[in-house]
């Protein structure tokens, strides 16, 4: 047996002492990727039975949501952290979804001869946290296992946007490795390093002098989950990259850049001043144009789709495919009409935005195809191009969502119910999630922990009156040593907590619960 000092670093310097956050990332959704490709004018993966693979899936929430909702797609996931795999397996078992997971490393995956070819391969953030050897392994895996016509989604910390933060990250990691207290765990090391960096920033000297953006980043970091900070900044490898360097590596697997996964980024006028757009128009080389865009907007994080064997849609084909896509409201119509998102209020004519909200709200959660929307009286005088752009923006802001058709959503509903039942049962515990799974949108919908507790009690005993529901939730909260917080202040007495819960419950059933029902969750 090897002495412990000779045991291989199986994690390749990647943080495994703590698990990654249990977040949901809609960019990983095959439905979202298909919309992005068609909106950009590319042929998406074709077929009634497709395969999806996620490399480095974290706790596997997104992977399991997509396995539950994409009924025509078989899902696979690989993550080197066995704790992540165990959590993802539990989700899959409880929901009875079609998902296969393992803790193979990227190098191990290249040794396997039992893996199929995939139509979708996705990596969210992982690309920035691995070394050159493992990036090479990922590219080789893609070369071997991506079908012709298949798509790769890769997100990564990009340059030049991260340039000013590279020295900050170096300061954090050096302090954590050289000066943190002996015996600390990785979270404690990170906390000490953050506190030290904040003290340095307050001196407003040297590197930090006048660095307003850098100080704002530090303040933002201090508010984020510690698990996220550790994985984002304290891995041994951390490599922001220029777009062209990523594109050149992907070219080794016969891939070419297609589009950002968020179609809203295709609309340059939303991000770039007219003089910058005029300058971009002078450049015909696609790769250089992307680099120029990154400099013009100071891009910090790219979310790119690459295709193997890219084919362009004709204008007629693109319109036909977009016309067949369905949409739903992702948020409460009353809230949307009262307080529009800043971007949509600036980029979509108020009368068109209001018309679209009302048209979709009238469907009571039934997904509505684009060609149906175009035929409504409210949109009869709107050009198809204006309608398309408005929907791209409203989906991009999260106010609307691309949706499955009714038949697909109906097949996915039982799997989503099982998965959501497990999630709400964990509300208030360290294993809680902030998302529930919608069979209609094919992905996650953010739902607060207190609202999940209400759902858990309501689903278990739907006959409960609201006063008893408040008592049950308060009993659960107090048993965990928690209190209701209103206006930023914790309630004091049991009576105050019950009164606050009563108000929250009324609001939940007036506004949130109807919306969750429309999305196939409640």
PDB file of C-alpha atoms in Angstrom, residues 297-474:
ATOM      1  CA  UNK A 297     -18.945  45.679 -22.573  1.00  0.00           C
ATOM      2  CA  UNK A 298     -16.035  44.595 -20.326  1.00  0.00           C
ATOM      3  CA  UNK A 299     -17.388  41.025 -20.337  1.00  0.00           C
ATOM      4  CA  UNK A 300     -16.756  39.093 -17.112  1.00  0.00           C
ATOM      5  CA  UNK A 301     -18.658  35.883 -17.776  1.00  0.00           C
ATOM      6  CA  UNK A 302     -19.405  34.253 -21.114  1.00  0.00           C
ATOM      7  CA  UNK A 303     -22.054  31.604 -21.740  1.00  0.00           C
ATOM      8  CA  UNK A 304     -21.380  30.215 -25.212  1.00  0.00           C
ATOM      9  CA  UNK A 305     -22.893  27.613 -27.495  1.00  0.00           C
ATOM     10  CA  UNK A 306     -20.639  25.776 -29.958  1.00  0.00           C
ATOM     11  CA  UNK A 307     -21.853  23.391 -32.671  1.00  0.00           C
ATOM     12  CA  UNK A 308     -20.247  20.447 -34.410  1.00  0.00           C
ATOM     13  CA  UNK A 309     -21.286  20.786 -38.028  1.00  0.00           C
ATOM     14  CA  UNK A 310     -23.160  24.084 -37.778  1.00  0.00           C
ATOM     15  CA  UNK A 311     -25.930  24.649 -40.309  1.00  0.00           C
ATOM     16  CA  UNK A 312     -27.689  27.948 -40.885  1.00  0.00           C
ATOM     17  CA  UNK A 313     -31.469  28.215 -41.016  1.00  0.00           C
ATOM     18  CA  UNK A 314     -32.991  30.162 -43.861  1.00  0.00           C
ATOM     19  CA  UNK A 315     -35.171  33.099 -42.809  1.00  0.00           C
ATOM     20  CA  UNK A 316     -38.257  31.020 -43.634  1.00  0.00           C
ATOM     21  CA  UNK A 317     -37.022  28.021 -41.631  1.00  0.00           C
ATOM     22  CA  UNK A 318     -36.106  30.200 -38.666  1.00  0.00           C
ATOM     23  CA  UNK A 319     -39.539  31.822 -38.606  1.00  0.00           C
ATOM     24  CA  UNK A 320     -41.232  28.433 -38.890  1.00  0.00           C
ATOM     25  CA  UNK A 321     -39.266  26.972 -35.959  1.00  0.00           C
ATOM     26  CA  UNK A 322     -39.749  30.047 -33.765  1.00  0.00           C
ATOM     27  CA  UNK A 323     -43.460  30.085 -34.576  1.00  0.00           C
ATOM     28  CA  UNK A 324     -43.723  26.550 -33.181  1.00  0.00           C
ATOM     29  CA  UNK A 325     -42.057  27.480 -29.877  1.00  0.00           C
ATOM     30  CA  UNK A 326     -44.268  28.067 -26.854  1.00  0.00           C
ATOM     31  CA  UNK A 327     -44.091  30.694 -24.106  1.00  0.00           C
ATOM     32  CA  UNK A 328     -45.589  31.295 -20.664  1.00  0.00           C
ATOM     33  CA  UNK A 329     -45.416  33.981 -18.016  1.00  0.00           C
ATOM     34  CA  UNK A 330     -42.659  33.182 -15.539  1.00  0.00           C
ATOM     35  CA  UNK A 331     -43.884  35.706 -12.969  1.00  0.00           C
ATOM     36  CA  UNK A 332     -47.169  37.033 -11.661  1.00  0.00           C
ATOM     37  CA  UNK A 333     -48.883  39.278 -14.232  1.00  0.00           C
ATOM     38  CA  UNK A 334     -50.012  41.801 -11.606  1.00  0.00           C
ATOM     39  CA  UNK A 335     -46.427  42.245 -10.411  1.00  0.00           C
ATOM     40  CA  UNK A 336     -45.083  42.475 -13.966  1.00  0.00           C
ATOM     41  CA  UNK A 337     -47.521  45.213 -14.915  1.00  0.00           C
ATOM     42  CA  UNK A 338     -46.852  47.194 -11.747  1.00  0.00           C
ATOM     43  CA  UNK A 339     -43.071  46.954 -11.782  1.00  0.00           C
ATOM     44  CA  UNK A 340     -41.414  45.978 -15.073  1.00  0.00           C
ATOM     45  CA  UNK A 341     -37.771  44.965 -15.127  1.00  0.00           C
ATOM     46  CA  UNK A 342     -35.497  47.883 -15.992  1.00  0.00           C
ATOM     47  CA  UNK A 343     -34.261  46.342 -19.211  1.00  0.00           C
ATOM     48  CA  UNK A 344     -37.642  45.282 -20.562  1.00  0.00           C
ATOM     49  CA  UNK A 345     -39.184  48.655 -19.677  1.00  0.00           C
ATOM     50  CA  UNK A 346     -36.438  50.359 -21.715  1.00  0.00           C
ATOM     51  CA  UNK A 347     -36.199  47.894 -24.600  1.00  0.00           C
ATOM     52  CA  UNK A 348     -39.829  46.874 -25.241  1.00  0.00           C
ATOM     53  CA  UNK A 349     -42.566  49.382 -26.060  1.00  0.00           C
ATOM     54  CA  UNK A 350     -44.793  49.631 -22.951  1.00  0.00           C
ATOM     55  CA  UNK A 351     -47.997  48.950 -24.902  1.00  0.00           C
ATOM     56  CA  UNK A 352     -46.491  45.839 -26.527  1.00  0.00           C
ATOM     57  CA  UNK A 353     -45.108  44.527 -23.242  1.00  0.00           C
ATOM     58  CA  UNK A 354     -48.460  45.066 -21.523  1.00  0.00           C
ATOM     59  CA  UNK A 355     -50.288  43.379 -24.397  1.00  0.00           C
ATOM     60  CA  UNK A 356     -48.011  40.334 -24.268  1.00  0.00           C
ATOM     61  CA  UNK A 357     -48.364  40.012 -20.483  1.00  0.00           C
ATOM     62  CA  UNK A 358     -52.157  40.132 -20.742  1.00  0.00           C
ATOM     63  CA  UNK A 359     -52.279  37.696 -23.682  1.00  0.00           C
ATOM     64  CA  UNK A 360     -50.224  35.081 -21.850  1.00  0.00           C
ATOM     65  CA  UNK A 361     -51.918  35.700 -18.504  1.00  0.00           C
ATOM     66  CA  UNK A 362     -55.296  34.972 -20.087  1.00  0.00           C
ATOM     67  CA  UNK A 363     -54.075  31.447 -20.906  1.00  0.00           C
ATOM     68  CA  UNK A 364     -53.934  30.557 -17.184  1.00  0.00           C
ATOM     69  CA  UNK A 365     -50.639  28.750 -17.595  1.00  0.00           C
ATOM     70  CA  UNK A 366     -51.354  27.109 -20.949  1.00  0.00           C
ATOM     71  CA  UNK A 367     -48.219  27.461 -23.100  1.00  0.00           C
ATOM     72  CA  UNK A 368     -48.884  29.608 -26.152  1.00  0.00           C
ATOM     73  CA  UNK A 369     -47.066  29.279 -29.469  1.00  0.00           C
ATOM     74  CA  UNK A 370     -45.524  32.328 -31.087  1.00  0.00           C
ATOM     75  CA  UNK A 371     -47.743  32.020 -34.146  1.00  0.00           C
ATOM     76  CA  UNK A 372     -50.790  31.918 -31.818  1.00  0.00           C
ATOM     77  CA  UNK A 373     -49.599  35.058 -30.047  1.00  0.00           C
ATOM     78  CA  UNK A 374     -49.123  36.810 -33.395  1.00  0.00           C
ATOM     79  CA  UNK A 375     -52.754  36.062 -34.356  1.00  0.00           C
ATOM     80  CA  UNK A 376     -54.298  37.596 -31.219  1.00  0.00           C
ATOM     81  CA  UNK A 377     -56.175  40.872 -31.535  1.00  0.00           C
ATOM     82  CA  UNK A 378     -53.678  42.537 -29.173  1.00  0.00           C
ATOM     83  CA  UNK A 379     -50.740  41.716 -31.475  1.00  0.00           C
ATOM     84  CA  UNK A 380     -52.452  41.924 -34.862  1.00  0.00           C
ATOM     85  CA  UNK A 381     -50.681  45.151 -35.829  1.00  0.00           C
ATOM     86  CA  UNK A 382     -47.254  44.135 -34.488  1.00  0.00           C
ATOM     87  CA  UNK A 383     -44.640  42.999 -37.008  1.00  0.00           C
ATOM     88  CA  UNK A 384     -43.235  39.508 -36.562  1.00  0.00           C
ATOM     89  CA  UNK A 385     -39.704  40.928 -36.151  1.00  0.00           C
ATOM     90  CA  UNK A 386     -40.841  43.235 -33.330  1.00  0.00           C
ATOM     91  CA  UNK A 387     -42.716  40.382 -31.665  1.00  0.00           C
ATOM     92  CA  UNK A 388     -39.679  38.102 -31.903  1.00  0.00           C
ATOM     93  CA  UNK A 389     -37.370  40.719 -30.390  1.00  0.00           C
ATOM     94  CA  UNK A 390     -39.808  41.510 -27.578  1.00  0.00           C
ATOM     95  CA  UNK A 391     -40.073  37.834 -26.626  1.00  0.00           C
ATOM     96  CA  UNK A 392     -36.282  37.429 -26.708  1.00  0.00           C
ATOM     97  CA  UNK A 393     -35.925  40.363 -24.307  1.00  0.00           C
ATOM     98  CA  UNK A 394     -38.741  39.259 -21.983  1.00  0.00           C
ATOM     99  CA  UNK A 395     -37.350  35.718 -21.825  1.00  0.00           C
ATOM    100  CA  UNK A 396     -33.897  37.189 -21.214  1.00  0.00           C
ATOM    101  CA  UNK A 397     -35.131  39.232 -18.249  1.00  0.00           C
ATOM    102  CA  UNK A 398     -36.851  36.176 -16.754  1.00  0.00           C
ATOM    103  CA  UNK A 399     -40.338  37.663 -17.018  1.00  0.00           C
ATOM    104  CA  UNK A 400     -41.395  35.131 -19.675  1.00  0.00           C
ATOM    105  CA  UNK A 401     -40.141  31.602 -20.243  1.00  0.00           C
ATOM    106  CA  UNK A 402     -39.838  29.292 -23.205  1.00  0.00           C
ATOM    107  CA  UNK A 403     -42.160  26.366 -22.516  1.00  0.00           C
ATOM    108  CA  UNK A 404     -42.924  22.787 -23.433  1.00  0.00           C
ATOM    109  CA  UNK A 405     -46.215  22.075 -25.140  1.00  0.00           C
ATOM    110  CA  UNK A 406     -49.119  20.782 -23.031  1.00  0.00           C
ATOM    111  CA  UNK A 407     -48.642  17.118 -23.947  1.00  0.00           C
ATOM    112  CA  UNK A 408     -44.942  17.143 -23.020  1.00  0.00           C
ATOM    113  CA  UNK A 409     -45.613  19.003 -19.763  1.00  0.00           C
ATOM    114  CA  UNK A 410     -48.324  16.504 -18.847  1.00  0.00           C
ATOM    115  CA  UNK A 411     -45.915  13.578 -19.213  1.00  0.00           C
ATOM    116  CA  UNK A 412     -43.300  15.338 -17.094  1.00  0.00           C
ATOM    117  CA  UNK A 413     -45.699  16.419 -14.333  1.00  0.00           C
ATOM    118  CA  UNK A 414     -45.621  13.215 -12.186  1.00  0.00           C
ATOM    119  CA  UNK A 415     -41.803  13.168 -12.108  1.00  0.00           C
ATOM    120  CA  UNK A 416     -41.713  16.864 -11.169  1.00  0.00           C
ATOM    121  CA  UNK A 417     -44.268  16.307  -8.392  1.00  0.00           C
ATOM    122  CA  UNK A 418     -42.130  13.610  -6.827  1.00  0.00           C
ATOM    123  CA  UNK A 419     -38.990  15.739  -7.060  1.00  0.00           C
ATOM    124  CA  UNK A 420     -40.695  18.852  -5.680  1.00  0.00           C
ATOM    125  CA  UNK A 421     -42.155  16.834  -2.818  1.00  0.00           C
ATOM    126  CA  UNK A 422     -38.658  15.865  -1.748  1.00  0.00           C
ATOM    127  CA  UNK A 423     -37.366  19.438  -2.060  1.00  0.00           C
ATOM    128  CA  UNK A 424     -40.108  21.110   0.003  1.00  0.00           C
ATOM    129  CA  UNK A 425     -39.611  18.447   2.678  1.00  0.00           C
ATOM    130  CA  UNK A 426     -36.072  19.778   3.159  1.00  0.00           C
ATOM    131  CA  UNK A 427     -37.085  23.443   3.458  1.00  0.00           C
ATOM    132  CA  UNK A 428     -35.461  25.057   6.461  1.00  0.00           C
ATOM    133  CA  UNK A 429     -32.665  22.483   6.688  1.00  0.00           C
ATOM    134  CA  UNK A 430     -29.024  22.823   5.539  1.00  0.00           C
ATOM    135  CA  UNK A 431     -29.980  20.756   2.476  1.00  0.00           C
ATOM    136  CA  UNK A 432     -32.695  23.157   1.300  1.00  0.00           C
ATOM    137  CA  UNK A 433     -32.997  24.369  -2.275  1.00  0.00           C
ATOM    138  CA  UNK A 434     -34.351  27.724  -3.438  1.00  0.00           C
ATOM    139  CA  UNK A 435     -35.945  26.217  -6.562  1.00  0.00           C
ATOM    140  CA  UNK A 436     -38.801  23.946  -7.537  1.00  0.00           C
ATOM    141  CA  UNK A 437     -39.203  22.183 -10.862  1.00  0.00           C
ATOM    142  CA  UNK A 438     -41.772  23.243 -13.471  1.00  0.00           C
ATOM    143  CA  UNK A 439     -42.855  20.667 -16.075  1.00  0.00           C
ATOM    144  CA  UNK A 440     -44.050  23.576 -18.218  1.00  0.00           C
ATOM    145  CA  UNK A 441     -40.892  25.713 -18.359  1.00  0.00           C
ATOM    146  CA  UNK A 442     -38.661  22.641 -18.284  1.00  0.00           C
ATOM    147  CA  UNK A 443     -36.595  24.079 -15.457  1.00  0.00           C
ATOM    148  CA  UNK A 444     -36.401  25.762 -12.074  1.00  0.00           C
ATOM    149  CA  UNK A 445     -38.631  28.394 -10.507  1.00  0.00           C
ATOM    150  CA  UNK A 446     -37.311  30.267  -7.480  1.00  0.00           C
ATOM    151  CA  UNK A 447     -39.459  29.690  -4.387  1.00  0.00           C
ATOM    152  CA  UNK A 448     -38.458  30.906  -0.919  1.00  0.00           C
ATOM    153  CA  UNK A 449     -37.946  28.477   1.955  1.00  0.00           C
ATOM    154  CA  UNK A 450     -40.893  29.784   3.959  1.00  0.00           C
ATOM    155  CA  UNK A 451     -43.145  29.427   0.911  1.00  0.00           C
ATOM    156  CA  UNK A 452     -41.822  25.877   0.474  1.00  0.00           C
ATOM    157  CA  UNK A 453     -42.739  25.096   4.091  1.00  0.00           C
ATOM    158  CA  UNK A 454     -46.262  26.336   3.350  1.00  0.00           C
ATOM    159  CA  UNK A 455     -46.436  24.108   0.267  1.00  0.00           C
ATOM    160  CA  UNK A 456     -45.159  21.113   2.227  1.00  0.00           C
ATOM    161  CA  UNK A 457     -47.851  21.530   4.878  1.00  0.00           C
ATOM    162  CA  UNK A 458     -50.549  22.318   2.312  1.00  0.00           C
ATOM    163  CA  UNK A 459     -49.727  19.310   0.128  1.00  0.00           C
ATOM    164  CA  UNK A 460     -49.683  16.976   3.133  1.00  0.00           C
ATOM    165  CA  UNK A 461     -53.002  18.291   4.507  1.00  0.00           C
ATOM    166  CA  UNK A 462     -54.875  20.380   1.914  1.00  0.00           C
ATOM    167  CA  UNK A 463     -57.926  20.556   4.184  1.00  0.00           C
ATOM    168  CA  UNK A 464     -56.058  22.622   6.794  1.00  0.00           C
ATOM    169  CA  UNK A 465     -57.453  26.078   7.474  1.00  0.00           C
ATOM    170  CA  UNK A 466     -55.042  28.971   7.289  1.00  0.00           C
ATOM    171  CA  UNK A 467     -54.836  29.574  11.074  1.00  0.00           C
ATOM    172  CA  UNK A 468     -53.822  25.944  11.600  1.00  0.00           C
ATOM    173  CA  UNK A 469     -51.406  26.160   8.682  1.00  0.00           C
ATOM    174  CA  UNK A 470     -49.746  29.134  10.373  1.00  0.00           C
ATOM    175  CA  UNK A 471     -49.497  27.180  13.651  1.00  0.00           C
ATOM    176  CA  UNK A 472     -47.917  24.180  11.913  1.00  0.00           C
ATOM    177  CA  UNK A 473     -45.328  26.291  10.119  1.00  0.00           C
ATOM    178  CA  UNK A 474     -44.519  28.208  13.304  1.00  0.00           C
TER     179      UNK A 474
END
